[in-house]
mmCIF file of C-alpha atoms in Angstrom:
data_model
loop_
_atom_site.group_PDB
_atom_site.id
_atom_site.type_symbol
_atom_site.label_atom_id
_atom_site.label_comp_id
_atom_site.label_asym_id
_atom_site.label_seq_id
_atom_site.Cartn_x
_atom_site.Cartn_y
_atom_site.Cartn_z
ATOM 1 C CA MET Q 1 20.127 -3.873 -5.175
ATOM 2 C CA GLY Q 2 21.362 -5.415 -8.441
ATOM 3 C CA GLU Q 3 22.400 -8.949 -7.677
ATOM 4 C CA LYS Q 4 21.860 -8.512 -3.959
ATOM 5 C CA PRO Q 5 18.196 -9.279 -3.312
ATOM 6 C CA ILE Q 6 16.621 -8.192 -0.058
ATOM 7 C CA CYS Q 7 13.714 -10.092 1.448
ATOM 8 C CA GLU Q 8 11.113 -9.155 4.060
ATOM 9 C CA SER Q 9 9.047 -6.029 3.586
ATOM 10 C CA LEU Q 10 10.080 -4.248 6.778
ATOM 11 C CA ILE Q 11 13.760 -4.759 5.986
ATOM 12 C CA ILE Q 12 13.175 -3.456 2.456
ATOM 13 C CA VAL Q 13 11.537 -0.311 3.850
ATOM 14 C CA ARG Q 14 14.525 0.276 6.149
ATOM 15 C CA TYR Q 15 16.916 -0.329 3.259
ATOM 16 C CA ILE Q 16 15.090 2.261 1.138
ATOM 17 C CA ASP Q 17 15.230 4.728 4.022
ATOM 18 C CA GLU Q 18 18.974 4.245 4.433
ATOM 19 C CA VAL Q 19 19.936 4.234 0.742
ATOM 20 C CA TRP Q 20 17.793 7.070 -0.616
ATOM 21 C CA THR Q 21 18.622 9.870 1.794
ATOM 22 C CA ASP Q 22 17.795 12.858 -0.403
ATOM 23 C CA GLY Q 23 14.215 13.075 0.905
ATOM 24 C CA PRO Q 24 12.638 12.994 4.346
ATOM 25 C CA GLY Q 25 13.474 9.945 6.420
ATOM 26 C CA ILE Q 26 10.935 7.245 7.184
ATOM 27 C CA LEU Q 27 12.213 6.422 10.673
ATOM 28 C CA PRO Q 28 11.962 8.992 13.464
ATOM 29 C CA LEU Q 29 15.167 10.865 14.257
ATOM 30 C CA ASP Q 30 14.727 10.566 18.028
ATOM 31 C CA PRO Q 31 16.339 7.273 19.167
ATOM 32 C CA TYR Q 32 13.477 6.384 21.541
ATOM 33 C CA ASP Q 33 10.814 7.144 18.918
ATOM 34 C CA GLN Q 34 12.799 5.086 16.422
ATOM 35 C CA ALA Q 35 12.981 2.178 18.865
ATOM 36 C CA MET Q 36 9.201 2.336 19.342
ATOM 37 C CA ALA Q 37 8.589 2.297 15.583
ATOM 38 C CA LEU Q 38 10.986 -0.637 15.199
ATOM 39 C CA PHE Q 39 9.136 -2.492 17.969
ATOM 40 C CA TRP Q 40 5.580 -1.903 16.754
ATOM 41 C CA ALA Q 41 6.173 -2.601 13.053
ATOM 42 C CA PRO Q 42 6.976 -6.322 13.529
ATOM 43 C CA TYR Q 43 4.133 -6.477 16.049
ATOM 44 C CA VAL Q 44 1.783 -5.554 13.202
ATOM 45 C CA ASP Q 45 3.206 -8.364 11.051
ATOM 46 C CA ASP Q 46 3.297 -10.950 13.813
ATOM 47 C CA LYS Q 47 -0.003 -10.174 15.568
ATOM 48 C CA LEU Q 48 -2.424 -8.260 13.361
ATOM 49 C CA TRP Q 49 -2.248 -10.398 10.234
ATOM 50 C CA PRO Q 50 -2.730 -13.770 12.000
ATOM 51 C CA THR Q 51 -5.642 -12.465 14.061
ATOM 52 C CA LEU Q 52 -7.372 -10.957 11.014
ATOM 53 C CA ARG Q 53 -6.972 -14.263 9.178
ATOM 54 C CA GLY Q 54 -8.303 -16.095 12.231
ATOM 55 C CA LEU Q 55 -11.387 -13.892 12.317
ATOM 56 C CA ARG Q 56 -12.048 -14.373 8.601
ATOM 57 C CA ASN Q 57 -11.711 -18.147 8.954
ATOM 58 C CA ALA Q 58 -13.662 -18.520 12.215
ATOM 59 C CA GLU Q 59 -16.630 -20.863 11.936
ATOM 60 C CA GLY Q 60 -19.450 -20.635 14.444
ATOM 61 C CA GLU Q 61 -20.467 -17.937 16.873
ATOM 62 C CA GLU Q 62 -18.147 -19.050 19.670
ATOM 63 C CA ALA Q 63 -15.083 -19.242 17.412
ATOM 64 C CA GLU Q 64 -15.926 -15.895 15.833
ATOM 65 C CA ALA Q 65 -16.331 -14.241 19.241
ATOM 66 C CA ALA Q 66 -12.960 -15.594 20.402
ATOM 67 C CA ALA Q 67 -11.265 -14.512 17.169
ATOM 68 C CA LEU Q 68 -12.827 -11.052 17.392
ATOM 69 C CA GLU Q 69 -11.578 -10.710 20.959
ATOM 70 C CA GLN Q 70 -8.022 -11.480 19.765
ATOM 71 C CA VAL Q 71 -8.281 -8.955 16.933
ATOM 72 C CA MET Q 72 -9.579 -6.268 19.273
ATOM 73 C CA GLU Q 73 -6.778 -6.903 21.785
ATOM 74 C CA VAL Q 74 -4.258 -6.255 19.014
ATOM 75 C CA ILE Q 75 -6.180 -3.242 17.704
ATOM 76 C CA MET Q 76 -6.518 -1.676 21.156
ATOM 77 C CA LEU Q 77 -2.773 -2.016 21.734
ATOM 78 C CA LEU Q 78 -2.190 -0.359 18.370
ATOM 79 C CA GLU Q 79 -4.677 2.376 19.316
ATOM 80 C CA ASP Q 80 -2.563 3.054 22.411
ATOM 81 C CA ALA Q 81 0.645 2.903 20.343
ATOM 82 C CA PHE Q 82 -0.800 5.453 17.916
ATOM 83 C CA ALA Q 83 -1.542 7.836 20.775
ATOM 84 C CA LYS Q 84 2.001 7.484 22.123
ATOM 85 C CA CYS Q 85 3.940 7.361 18.844
ATOM 86 C CA GLY Q 86 1.847 9.900 16.958
ATOM 87 C CA LYS Q 87 1.884 12.395 19.837
ATOM 88 C CA GLY Q 88 -1.377 13.966 18.726
ATOM 89 C CA LYS Q 89 -0.305 14.268 15.090
ATOM 90 C CA ASP Q 90 -1.892 12.723 11.984
ATOM 91 C CA PHE Q 91 0.350 9.675 11.644
ATOM 92 C CA PHE Q 92 2.438 7.309 13.746
ATOM 93 C CA GLY Q 93 5.394 9.148 12.204
ATOM 94 C CA GLY Q 94 4.047 12.546 13.260
ATOM 95 C CA ASP Q 95 3.016 15.012 10.581
ATOM 96 C CA THR Q 96 4.016 12.724 7.731
ATOM 97 C CA ILE Q 97 3.798 9.029 6.934
ATOM 98 C CA GLY Q 98 6.644 7.107 8.513
ATOM 99 C CA TYR Q 99 7.929 3.583 9.009
ATOM 100 C CA LEU Q 100 5.185 2.364 11.324
ATOM 101 C CA ASP Q 101 2.505 3.964 9.138
ATOM 102 C CA ILE Q 102 3.859 2.005 6.188
ATOM 103 C CA ALA Q 103 3.928 -1.219 8.201
ATOM 104 C CA LEU Q 104 0.328 -0.901 9.377
ATOM 105 C CA GLY Q 105 -0.852 0.694 6.150
ATOM 106 C CA GLY Q 106 0.201 -2.426 4.271
ATOM 107 C CA PHE Q 107 -2.547 -4.277 6.133
ATOM 108 C CA LEU Q 108 -5.231 -1.624 5.795
ATOM 109 C CA GLY Q 109 -6.726 -3.256 2.696
ATOM 110 C CA TRP Q 110 -6.863 -6.638 4.428
ATOM 111 C CA LEU Q 111 -8.426 -5.082 7.500
ATOM 112 C CA ARG Q 112 -11.170 -3.603 5.304
ATOM 113 C CA VAL Q 113 -11.668 -7.009 3.644
ATOM 114 C CA THR Q 114 -12.023 -8.650 7.049
ATOM 115 C CA GLU Q 115 -14.607 -6.054 8.053
ATOM 116 C CA LYS Q 116 -16.539 -6.666 4.847
ATOM 117 C CA LEU Q 117 -16.429 -10.472 4.984
ATOM 118 C CA THR Q 118 -17.318 -10.713 8.668
ATOM 119 C CA ASP Q 119 -19.680 -7.726 8.759
ATOM 120 C CA ILE Q 120 -17.822 -6.556 11.876
ATOM 121 C CA LYS Q 121 -16.529 -3.009 12.236
ATOM 122 C CA ILE Q 122 -12.981 -3.314 13.586
ATOM 123 C CA LEU Q 123 -11.899 0.309 13.277
ATOM 124 C CA ASP Q 124 -14.761 2.138 14.912
ATOM 125 C CA GLU Q 125 -14.805 5.881 15.487
ATOM 126 C CA SER Q 126 -16.069 5.477 19.049
ATOM 127 C CA LYS Q 127 -13.850 2.548 20.128
ATOM 128 C CA THR Q 128 -10.686 3.323 18.184
ATOM 129 C CA PRO Q 129 -10.857 7.021 17.288
ATOM 130 C CA GLY Q 130 -7.116 7.367 16.761
ATOM 131 C CA LEU Q 131 -6.786 4.444 14.364
ATOM 132 C CA PHE Q 132 -10.095 5.271 12.701
ATOM 133 C CA GLY Q 133 -8.863 8.763 11.852
ATOM 134 C CA TRP Q 134 -5.397 7.499 10.985
ATOM 135 C CA ALA Q 135 -6.840 4.947 8.526
ATOM 136 C CA HIS Q 136 -8.849 7.661 6.796
ATOM 137 C CA ARG Q 137 -5.877 10.031 6.570
ATOM 138 C CA PHE Q 138 -3.498 7.284 5.482
ATOM 139 C CA GLY Q 139 -5.861 5.850 2.874
ATOM 140 C CA SER Q 140 -6.679 9.233 1.391
ATOM 141 C CA ASN Q 141 -3.081 10.474 1.309
ATOM 142 C CA ALA Q 142 -2.049 11.349 -2.259
ATOM 143 C CA ILE Q 143 1.031 9.116 -2.053
ATOM 144 C CA VAL Q 144 -0.941 6.117 -0.804
ATOM 145 C CA LYS Q 145 -4.487 6.203 -2.150
ATOM 146 C CA ASP Q 146 -3.667 4.792 -5.580
ATOM 147 C CA VAL Q 147 -1.575 1.896 -4.272
ATOM 148 C CA ILE Q 148 -3.875 0.424 -1.621
ATOM 149 C CA PRO Q 149 -5.621 -2.522 -3.272
ATOM 150 C CA GLU Q 150 -9.357 -2.152 -3.765
ATOM 151 C CA THR Q 151 -11.367 -4.007 -1.148
ATOM 152 C CA GLU Q 152 -13.521 -5.781 -3.753
ATOM 153 C CA LYS Q 153 -10.449 -7.112 -5.595
ATOM 154 C CA LEU Q 154 -9.015 -8.469 -2.351
ATOM 155 C CA VAL Q 155 -12.378 -10.074 -1.509
ATOM 156 C CA GLU Q 156 -12.355 -11.791 -4.927
ATOM 157 C CA LEU Q 157 -8.798 -12.993 -4.293
ATOM 158 C CA ILE Q 158 -9.694 -14.446 -0.893
ATOM 159 C CA LYS Q 159 -12.744 -16.206 -2.304
ATOM 160 C CA MET Q 160 -10.670 -17.650 -5.148
ATOM 161 C CA LEU Q 161 -7.989 -18.895 -2.760
ATOM 162 C CA ALA Q 162 -10.627 -20.397 -0.449
ATOM 163 C CA ALA Q 163 -12.238 -22.205 -3.381
ATOM 164 C CA ARG Q 164 -8.835 -23.597 -4.423
ATOM 165 C CA ALA Q 165 -8.095 -24.758 -0.905
ATOM 166 C CA LYS Q 166 -11.456 -26.545 -0.657
ATOM 167 C CA ALA Q 167 -10.913 -28.203 -4.043
ATOM 168 C CA GLN Q 168 -7.623 -29.720 -2.873
#
């Protein structure tokens, strides 16, 4: 990259995939599968993150119920996407972690924080078996497990940021 910075995490992941070609690719080789991964990855950024934040910040039972409904709509669509993109394999990318796995995996720590702070199980083995299993496999993968932030550290960060916001 040198003096040519690249912004936006999903674009950086694609750049890495295109520049370092000596290993397995991150994007699917099949054009349709690639199109699906390229569709769902921004969906994660644009839909999952705001709904998780909305659930964490919801005040009152009615607001929390509405926020949870929004989160679950997003999660259920991702559950369906996992079934279609993963084709019965361990990851969205098939047998190995791919582009969409990386996109969603980047939010796995925040999803766990939201579950902890709200005491609501979002990824549930009975309601979202595909994503539940995927999250376990992704989080325990040797390449990933040491880079996912610890839930407790993220909880501390959120509490610190909330305290700062209230102080202002």
